[in-house]
PDB file of C-alpha atoms in Angstrom:
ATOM      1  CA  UNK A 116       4.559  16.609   4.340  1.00  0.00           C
ATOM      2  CA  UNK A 117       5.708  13.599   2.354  1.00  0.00           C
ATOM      3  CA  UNK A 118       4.457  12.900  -1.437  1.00  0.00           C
ATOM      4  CA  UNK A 119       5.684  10.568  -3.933  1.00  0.00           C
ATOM      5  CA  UNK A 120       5.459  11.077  -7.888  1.00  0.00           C
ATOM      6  CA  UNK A 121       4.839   8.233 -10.661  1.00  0.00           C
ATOM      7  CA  UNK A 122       4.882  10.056 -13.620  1.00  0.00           C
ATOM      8  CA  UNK A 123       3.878   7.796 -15.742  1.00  0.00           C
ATOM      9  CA  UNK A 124       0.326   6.074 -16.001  1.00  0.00           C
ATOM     10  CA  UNK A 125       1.923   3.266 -18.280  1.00  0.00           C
ATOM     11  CA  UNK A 126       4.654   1.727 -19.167  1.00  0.00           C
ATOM     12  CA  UNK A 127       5.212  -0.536 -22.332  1.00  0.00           C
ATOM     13  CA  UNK A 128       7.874  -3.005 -22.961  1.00  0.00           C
ATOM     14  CA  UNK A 129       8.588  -5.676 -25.105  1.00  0.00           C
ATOM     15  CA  UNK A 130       9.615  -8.876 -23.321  1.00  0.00           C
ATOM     16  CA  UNK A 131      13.413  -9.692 -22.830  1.00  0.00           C
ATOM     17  CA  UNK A 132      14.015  -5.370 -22.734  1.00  0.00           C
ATOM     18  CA  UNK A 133      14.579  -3.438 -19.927  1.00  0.00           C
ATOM     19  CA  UNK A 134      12.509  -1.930 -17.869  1.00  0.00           C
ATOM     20  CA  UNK A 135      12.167   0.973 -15.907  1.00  0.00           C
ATOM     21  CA  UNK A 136       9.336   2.491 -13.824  1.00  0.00           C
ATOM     22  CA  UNK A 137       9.784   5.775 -12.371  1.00  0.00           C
ATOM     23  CA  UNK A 138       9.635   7.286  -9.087  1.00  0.00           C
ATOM     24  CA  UNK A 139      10.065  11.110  -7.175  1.00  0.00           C
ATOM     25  CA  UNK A 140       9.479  11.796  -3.698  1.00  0.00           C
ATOM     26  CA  UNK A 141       9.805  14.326  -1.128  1.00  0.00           C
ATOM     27  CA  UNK A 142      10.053  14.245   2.414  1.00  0.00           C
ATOM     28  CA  UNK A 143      11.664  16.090   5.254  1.00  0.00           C
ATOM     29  CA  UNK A 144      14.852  13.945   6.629  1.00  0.00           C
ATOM     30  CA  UNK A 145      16.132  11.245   5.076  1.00  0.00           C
ATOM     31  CA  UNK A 146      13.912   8.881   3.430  1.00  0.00           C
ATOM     32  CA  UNK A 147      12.671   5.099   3.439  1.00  0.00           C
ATOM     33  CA  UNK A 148      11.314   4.276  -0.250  1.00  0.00           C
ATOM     34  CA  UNK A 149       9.754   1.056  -1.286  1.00  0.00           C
ATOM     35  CA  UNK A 150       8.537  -0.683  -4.029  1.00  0.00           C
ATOM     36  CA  UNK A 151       4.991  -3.141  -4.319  1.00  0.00           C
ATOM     37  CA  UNK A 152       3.402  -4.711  -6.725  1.00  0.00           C
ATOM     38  CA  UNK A 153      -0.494  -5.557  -7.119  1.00  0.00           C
ATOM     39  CA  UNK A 154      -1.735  -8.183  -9.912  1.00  0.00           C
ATOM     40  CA  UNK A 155      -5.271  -8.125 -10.487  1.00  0.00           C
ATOM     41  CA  UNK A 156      -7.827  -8.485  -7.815  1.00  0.00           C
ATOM     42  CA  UNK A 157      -5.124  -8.719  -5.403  1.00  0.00           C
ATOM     43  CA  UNK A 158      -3.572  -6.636  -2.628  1.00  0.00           C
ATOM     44  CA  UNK A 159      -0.086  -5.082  -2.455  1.00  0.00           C
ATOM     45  CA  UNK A 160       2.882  -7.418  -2.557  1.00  0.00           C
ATOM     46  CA  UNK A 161       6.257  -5.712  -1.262  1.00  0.00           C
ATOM     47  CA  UNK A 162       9.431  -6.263  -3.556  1.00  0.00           C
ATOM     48  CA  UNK A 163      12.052  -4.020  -2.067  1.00  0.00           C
ATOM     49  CA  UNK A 164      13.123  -1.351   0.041  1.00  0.00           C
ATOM     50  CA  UNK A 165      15.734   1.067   0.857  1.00  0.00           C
ATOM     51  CA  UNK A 166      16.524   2.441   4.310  1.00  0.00           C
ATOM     52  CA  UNK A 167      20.497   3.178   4.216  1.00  0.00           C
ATOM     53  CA  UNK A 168      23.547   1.651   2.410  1.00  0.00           C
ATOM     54  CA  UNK A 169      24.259   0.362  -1.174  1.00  0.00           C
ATOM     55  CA  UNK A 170      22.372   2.741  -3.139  1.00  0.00           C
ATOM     56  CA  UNK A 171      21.723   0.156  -5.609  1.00  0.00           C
ATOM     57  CA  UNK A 172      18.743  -2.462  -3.957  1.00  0.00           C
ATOM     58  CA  UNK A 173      17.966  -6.047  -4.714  1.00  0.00           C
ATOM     59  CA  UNK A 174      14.590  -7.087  -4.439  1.00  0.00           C
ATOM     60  CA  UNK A 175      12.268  -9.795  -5.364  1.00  0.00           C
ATOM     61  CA  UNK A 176      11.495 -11.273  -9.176  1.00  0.00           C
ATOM     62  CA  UNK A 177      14.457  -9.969 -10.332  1.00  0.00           C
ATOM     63  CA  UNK A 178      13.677  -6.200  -9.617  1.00  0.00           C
ATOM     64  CA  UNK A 179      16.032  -3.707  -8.668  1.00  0.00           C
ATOM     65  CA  UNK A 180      15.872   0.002  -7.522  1.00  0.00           C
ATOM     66  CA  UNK A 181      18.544   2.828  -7.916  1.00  0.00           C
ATOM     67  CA  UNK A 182      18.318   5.241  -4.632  1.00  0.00           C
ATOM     68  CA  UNK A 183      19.400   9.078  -6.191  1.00  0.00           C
ATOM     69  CA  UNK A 184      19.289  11.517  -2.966  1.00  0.00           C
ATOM     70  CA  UNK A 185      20.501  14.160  -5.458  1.00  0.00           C
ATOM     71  CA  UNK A 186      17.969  13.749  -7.669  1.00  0.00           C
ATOM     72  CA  UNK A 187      15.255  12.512  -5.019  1.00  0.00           C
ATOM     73  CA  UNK A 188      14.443   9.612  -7.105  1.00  0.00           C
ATOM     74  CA  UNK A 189      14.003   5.826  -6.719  1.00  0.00           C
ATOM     75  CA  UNK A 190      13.330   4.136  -9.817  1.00  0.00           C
ATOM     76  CA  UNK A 191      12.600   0.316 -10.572  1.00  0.00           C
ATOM     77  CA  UNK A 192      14.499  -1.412 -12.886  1.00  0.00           C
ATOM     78  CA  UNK A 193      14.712  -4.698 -14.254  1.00  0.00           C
ATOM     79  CA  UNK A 194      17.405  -6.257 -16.950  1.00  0.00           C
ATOM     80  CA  UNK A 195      14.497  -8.227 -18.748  1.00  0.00           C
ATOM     81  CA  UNK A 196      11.423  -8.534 -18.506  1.00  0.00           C
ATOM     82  CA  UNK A 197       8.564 -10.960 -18.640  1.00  0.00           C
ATOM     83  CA  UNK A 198       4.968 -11.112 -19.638  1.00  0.00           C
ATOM     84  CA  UNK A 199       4.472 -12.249 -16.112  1.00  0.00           C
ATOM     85  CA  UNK A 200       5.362  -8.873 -14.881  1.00  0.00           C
ATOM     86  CA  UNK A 201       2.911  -6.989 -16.107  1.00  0.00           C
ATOM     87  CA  UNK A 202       1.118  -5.459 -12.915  1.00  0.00           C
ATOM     88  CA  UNK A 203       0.435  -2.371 -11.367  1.00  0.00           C
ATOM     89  CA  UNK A 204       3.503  -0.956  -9.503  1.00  0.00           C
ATOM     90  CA  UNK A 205       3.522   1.152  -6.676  1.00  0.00           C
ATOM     91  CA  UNK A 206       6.587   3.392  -4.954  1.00  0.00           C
ATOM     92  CA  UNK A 207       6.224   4.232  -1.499  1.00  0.00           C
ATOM     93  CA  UNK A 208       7.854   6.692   0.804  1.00  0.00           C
ATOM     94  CA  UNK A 209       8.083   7.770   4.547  1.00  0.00           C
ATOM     95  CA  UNK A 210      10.697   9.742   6.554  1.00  0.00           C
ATOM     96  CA  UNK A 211      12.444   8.688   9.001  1.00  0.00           C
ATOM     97  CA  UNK A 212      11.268  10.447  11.945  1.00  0.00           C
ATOM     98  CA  UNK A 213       7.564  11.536  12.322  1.00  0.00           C
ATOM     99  CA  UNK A 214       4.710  10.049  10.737  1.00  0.00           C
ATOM    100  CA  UNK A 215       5.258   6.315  10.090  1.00  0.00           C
ATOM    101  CA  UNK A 216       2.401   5.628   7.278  1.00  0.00           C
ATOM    102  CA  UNK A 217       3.723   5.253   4.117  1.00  0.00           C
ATOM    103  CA  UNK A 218       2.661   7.811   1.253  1.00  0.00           C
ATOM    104  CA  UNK A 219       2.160   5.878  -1.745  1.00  0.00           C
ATOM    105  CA  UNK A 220       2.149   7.104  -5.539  1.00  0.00           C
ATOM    106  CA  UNK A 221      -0.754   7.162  -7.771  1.00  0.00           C
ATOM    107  CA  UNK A 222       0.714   3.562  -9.626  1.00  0.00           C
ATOM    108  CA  UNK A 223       2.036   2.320 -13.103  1.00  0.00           C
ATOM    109  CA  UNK A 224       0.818  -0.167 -14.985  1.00  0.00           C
ATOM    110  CA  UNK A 225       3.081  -2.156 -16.470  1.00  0.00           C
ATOM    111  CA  UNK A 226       2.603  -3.997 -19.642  1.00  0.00           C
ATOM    112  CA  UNK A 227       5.181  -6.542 -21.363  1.00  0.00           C
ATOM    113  CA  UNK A 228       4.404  -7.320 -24.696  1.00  0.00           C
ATOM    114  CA  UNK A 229       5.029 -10.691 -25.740  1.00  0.00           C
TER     115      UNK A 229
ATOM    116  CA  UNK B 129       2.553 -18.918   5.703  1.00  0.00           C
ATOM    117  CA  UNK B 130       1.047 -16.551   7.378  1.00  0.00           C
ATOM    118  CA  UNK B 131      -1.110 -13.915   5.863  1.00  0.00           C
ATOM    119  CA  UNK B 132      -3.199 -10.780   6.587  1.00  0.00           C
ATOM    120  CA  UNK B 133      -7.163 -12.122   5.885  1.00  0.00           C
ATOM    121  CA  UNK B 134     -10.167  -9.783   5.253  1.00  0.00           C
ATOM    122  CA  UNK B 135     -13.364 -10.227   5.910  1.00  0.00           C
ATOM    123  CA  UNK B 136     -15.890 -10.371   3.486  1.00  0.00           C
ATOM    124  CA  UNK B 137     -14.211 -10.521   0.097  1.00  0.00           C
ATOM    125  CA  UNK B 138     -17.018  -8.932  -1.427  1.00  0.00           C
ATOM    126  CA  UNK B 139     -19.911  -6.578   0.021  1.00  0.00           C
ATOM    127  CA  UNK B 140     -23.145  -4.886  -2.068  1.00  0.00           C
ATOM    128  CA  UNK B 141     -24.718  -2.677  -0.140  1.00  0.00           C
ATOM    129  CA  UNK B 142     -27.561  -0.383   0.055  1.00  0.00           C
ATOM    130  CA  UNK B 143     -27.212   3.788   0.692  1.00  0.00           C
ATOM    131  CA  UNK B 144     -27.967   4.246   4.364  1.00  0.00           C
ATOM    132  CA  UNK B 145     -27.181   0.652   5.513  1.00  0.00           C
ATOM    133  CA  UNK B 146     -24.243  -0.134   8.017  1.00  0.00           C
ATOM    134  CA  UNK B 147     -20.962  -1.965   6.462  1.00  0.00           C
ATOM    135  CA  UNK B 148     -18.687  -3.661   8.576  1.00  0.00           C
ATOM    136  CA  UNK B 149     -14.786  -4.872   7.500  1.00  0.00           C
ATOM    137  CA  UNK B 150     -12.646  -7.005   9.281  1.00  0.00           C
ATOM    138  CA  UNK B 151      -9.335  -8.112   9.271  1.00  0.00           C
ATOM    139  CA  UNK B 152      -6.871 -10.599  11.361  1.00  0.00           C
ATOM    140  CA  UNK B 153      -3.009  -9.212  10.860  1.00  0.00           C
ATOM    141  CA  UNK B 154      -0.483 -11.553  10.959  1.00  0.00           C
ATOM    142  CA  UNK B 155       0.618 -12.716  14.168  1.00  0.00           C
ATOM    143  CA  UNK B 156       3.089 -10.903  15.573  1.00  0.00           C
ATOM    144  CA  UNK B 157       2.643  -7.697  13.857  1.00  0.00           C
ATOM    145  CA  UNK B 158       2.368  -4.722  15.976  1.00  0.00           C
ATOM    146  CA  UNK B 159       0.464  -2.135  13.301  1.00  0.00           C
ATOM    147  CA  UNK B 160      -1.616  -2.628  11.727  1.00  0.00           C
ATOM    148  CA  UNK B 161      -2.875  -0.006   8.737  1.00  0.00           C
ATOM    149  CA  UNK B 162      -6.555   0.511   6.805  1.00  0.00           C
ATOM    150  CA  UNK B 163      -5.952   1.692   3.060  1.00  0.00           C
ATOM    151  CA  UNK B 164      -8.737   2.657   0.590  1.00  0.00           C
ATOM    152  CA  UNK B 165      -8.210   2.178  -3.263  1.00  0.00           C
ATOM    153  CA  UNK B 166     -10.251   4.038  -6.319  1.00  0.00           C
ATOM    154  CA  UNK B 167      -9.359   4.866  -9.772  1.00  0.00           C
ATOM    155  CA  UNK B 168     -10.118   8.640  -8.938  1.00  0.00           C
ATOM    156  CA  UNK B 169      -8.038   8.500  -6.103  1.00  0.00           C
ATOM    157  CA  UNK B 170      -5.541   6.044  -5.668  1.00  0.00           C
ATOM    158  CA  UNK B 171      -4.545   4.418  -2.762  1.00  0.00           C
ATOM    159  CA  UNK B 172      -5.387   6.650   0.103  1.00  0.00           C
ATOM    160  CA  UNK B 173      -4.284   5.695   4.293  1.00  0.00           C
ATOM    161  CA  UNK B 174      -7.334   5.969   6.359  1.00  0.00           C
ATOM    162  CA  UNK B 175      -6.069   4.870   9.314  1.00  0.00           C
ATOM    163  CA  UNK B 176      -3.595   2.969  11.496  1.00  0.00           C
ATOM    164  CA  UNK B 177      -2.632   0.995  14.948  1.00  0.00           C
ATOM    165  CA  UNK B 178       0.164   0.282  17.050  1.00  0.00           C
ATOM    166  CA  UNK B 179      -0.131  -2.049  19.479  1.00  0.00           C
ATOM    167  CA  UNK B 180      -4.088  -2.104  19.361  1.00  0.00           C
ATOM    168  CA  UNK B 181      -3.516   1.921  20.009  1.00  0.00           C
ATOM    169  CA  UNK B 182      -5.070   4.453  17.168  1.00  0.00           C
ATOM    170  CA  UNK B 183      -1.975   6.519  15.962  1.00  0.00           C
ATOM    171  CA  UNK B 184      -3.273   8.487  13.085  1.00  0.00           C
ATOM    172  CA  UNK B 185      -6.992   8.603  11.398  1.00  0.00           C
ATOM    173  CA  UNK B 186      -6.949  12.145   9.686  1.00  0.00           C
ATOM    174  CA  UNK B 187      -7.240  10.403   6.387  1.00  0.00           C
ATOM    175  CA  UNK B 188     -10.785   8.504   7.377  1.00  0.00           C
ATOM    176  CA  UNK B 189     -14.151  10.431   7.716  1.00  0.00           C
ATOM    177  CA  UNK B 190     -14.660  10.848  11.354  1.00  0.00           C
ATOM    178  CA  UNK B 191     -18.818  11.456  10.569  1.00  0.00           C
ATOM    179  CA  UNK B 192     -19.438   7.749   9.141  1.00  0.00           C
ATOM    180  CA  UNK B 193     -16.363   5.926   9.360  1.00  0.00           C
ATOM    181  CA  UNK B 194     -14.709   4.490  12.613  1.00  0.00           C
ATOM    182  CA  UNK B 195     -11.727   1.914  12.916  1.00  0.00           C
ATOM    183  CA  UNK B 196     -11.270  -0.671  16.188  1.00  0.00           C
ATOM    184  CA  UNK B 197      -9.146  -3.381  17.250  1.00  0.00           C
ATOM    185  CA  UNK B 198     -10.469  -4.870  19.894  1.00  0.00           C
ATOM    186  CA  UNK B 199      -8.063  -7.220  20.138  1.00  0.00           C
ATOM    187  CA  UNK B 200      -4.870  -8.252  18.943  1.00  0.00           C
ATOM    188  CA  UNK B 201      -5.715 -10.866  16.156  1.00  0.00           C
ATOM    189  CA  UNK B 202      -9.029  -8.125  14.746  1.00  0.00           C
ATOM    190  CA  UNK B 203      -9.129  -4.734  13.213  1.00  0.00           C
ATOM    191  CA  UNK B 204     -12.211  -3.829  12.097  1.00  0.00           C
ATOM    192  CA  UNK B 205     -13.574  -0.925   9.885  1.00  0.00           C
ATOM    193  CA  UNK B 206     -16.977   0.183   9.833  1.00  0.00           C
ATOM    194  CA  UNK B 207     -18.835   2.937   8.170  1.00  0.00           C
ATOM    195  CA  UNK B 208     -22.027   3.999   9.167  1.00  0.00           C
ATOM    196  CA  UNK B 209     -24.578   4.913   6.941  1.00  0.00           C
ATOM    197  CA  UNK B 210     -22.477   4.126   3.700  1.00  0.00           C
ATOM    198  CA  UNK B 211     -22.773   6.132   0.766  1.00  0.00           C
ATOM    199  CA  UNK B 212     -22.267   5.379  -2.707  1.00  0.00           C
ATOM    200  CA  UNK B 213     -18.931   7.534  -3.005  1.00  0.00           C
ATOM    201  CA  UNK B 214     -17.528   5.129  -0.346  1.00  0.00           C
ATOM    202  CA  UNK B 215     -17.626   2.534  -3.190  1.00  0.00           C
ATOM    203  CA  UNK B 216     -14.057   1.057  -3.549  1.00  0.00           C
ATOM    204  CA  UNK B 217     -11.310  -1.695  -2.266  1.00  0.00           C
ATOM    205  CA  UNK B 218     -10.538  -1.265   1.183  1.00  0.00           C
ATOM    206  CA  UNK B 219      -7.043  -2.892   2.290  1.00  0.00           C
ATOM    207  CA  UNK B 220      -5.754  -4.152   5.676  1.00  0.00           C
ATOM    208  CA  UNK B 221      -1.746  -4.159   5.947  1.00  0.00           C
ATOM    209  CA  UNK B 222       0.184  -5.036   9.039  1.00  0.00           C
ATOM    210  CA  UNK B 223       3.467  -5.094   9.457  1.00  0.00           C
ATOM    211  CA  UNK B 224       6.235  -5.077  12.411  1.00  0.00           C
ATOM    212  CA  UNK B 225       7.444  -1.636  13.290  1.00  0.00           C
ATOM    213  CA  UNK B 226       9.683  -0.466  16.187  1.00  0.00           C
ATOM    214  CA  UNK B 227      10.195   2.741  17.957  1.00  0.00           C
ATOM    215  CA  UNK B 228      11.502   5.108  15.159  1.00  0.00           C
ATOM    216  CA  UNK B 229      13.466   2.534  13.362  1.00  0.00           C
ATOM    217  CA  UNK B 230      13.601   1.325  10.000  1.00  0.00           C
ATOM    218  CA  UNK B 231      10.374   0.488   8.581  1.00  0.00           C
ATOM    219  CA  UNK B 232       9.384  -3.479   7.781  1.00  0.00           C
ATOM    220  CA  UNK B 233       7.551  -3.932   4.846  1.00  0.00           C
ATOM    221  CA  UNK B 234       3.477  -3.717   5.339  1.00  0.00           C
ATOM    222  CA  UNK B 235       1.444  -7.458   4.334  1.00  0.00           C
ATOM    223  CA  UNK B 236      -1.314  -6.749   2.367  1.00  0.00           C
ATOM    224  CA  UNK B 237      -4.841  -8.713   2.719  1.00  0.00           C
ATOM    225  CA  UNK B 238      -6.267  -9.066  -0.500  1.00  0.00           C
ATOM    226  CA  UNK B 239      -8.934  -6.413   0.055  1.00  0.00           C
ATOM    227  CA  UNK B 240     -12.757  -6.071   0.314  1.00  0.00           C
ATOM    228  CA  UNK B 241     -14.589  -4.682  -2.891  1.00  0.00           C
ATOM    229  CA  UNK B 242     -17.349  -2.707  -1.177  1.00  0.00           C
ATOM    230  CA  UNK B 243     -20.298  -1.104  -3.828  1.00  0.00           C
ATOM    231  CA  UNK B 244     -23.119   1.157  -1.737  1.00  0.00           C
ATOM    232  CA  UNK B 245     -25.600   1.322  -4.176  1.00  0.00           C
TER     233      UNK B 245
END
């Protein structure tokens, strides 16, 4: 079985700070972990991914993730944020063999203060 | 730019009464996934396709709720009677996904808010 953790609900930042959102998972083999976004009244919009290679992953809007296999975690980061990125984030995860849904996390809403 | 379009944006319903989704993936993509979203619950995988072929739908309830695709360009999700817990957002993704391989991103529609009252 495959699960993913969010553990928080919400996040609160001021805008210009850093961000992070947090993310656990668990699968059996190695894992492929994503990140979406969903703005209001809208469906999911991918931002990154990792499969294999620089643990460190680029995605879109300035996001970035940190892959930890030690730690089983894949937390989004950005250096600065905006008001504009307030949204509900979701991490995603699958294995690499088996089952090829994705098992997504509860979600965290993120809210930049002006 | 192609996009992943659901059919109707918006249902209200009444308990007993059939509901019918549909969606058109993007061209191209080979799977094509159902998705359910509450507060309670989250976002939850009802069911999904590859290549038109039903690969997993233990997440959907097999009594009411049944997912087709007919052809290539529909998917279509229909539950039957609807009840007012099935209240929610219902997503269509598709995506492009190979043998084992790494996984594309899904494409999201933007969802149908369905209430059974």
């Amino acid at each position: 079985a495959q699960s993913v953790a969010q553990p928080e609900d919400q996040v609160n930042v001021a805008e210009g700070n850093p961000l992070t959102v947090k993310c656990t998972y668990s699968v059996s083999g190695n894992p492929y972990l994503f990140w979406y976004v969903q703005y209001p009244n809208r469906g999911l919009q991918f931002l990154l991914k990792y499969i294999t290679g620089d643990n460190l992953v680029k995605g879109s809007y300035g996001f970035e993730a940190e892959f930890n296999k030690s730690q089983t975690s894949f937390h989004l980061k950005k250096p600065s944020a905006l008001v504009s990125d307030s949204a509900l984030y979701f991490c995603a995860v699958r294995a690499d063999t088996g089952r090829r849904a994705l098992t997504f996390g509860s979600g965290t809403r993120l809210q930049v203060q002006p | 730019d192609a996009r992943v379009t659901q059919t109707p944006r918006d249902k209200v319903t009444e308990m007993g009464q059939e509901v019918t989704m549909r969606c058109q993936p993007i061209l191209g993509h080979n799977t094509v996934f159902w998705y359910r979203q509450t507060m309670m619950q989250g976002l939850e995988l009802l069911a999904y396709f590859r290549n038109r072929a039903p690969l997993d739908d233990s997440g959907m309830p097999k009594d009411r709720f049944s997912a087709e695709m007919p052809d290539a360009t529909l998917a279509t999700l229909k539950i039957q009677p609807s009840e007012p817990r099935d209240s929610a957002v219902y997503f269509c993704a598709s995506g492009l996904v190979f043998g084992q391989g790494p996984h594309n991103e899904q494409f999201f529609g933007p969802g149908t808010r369905l209430t059974v009252l």
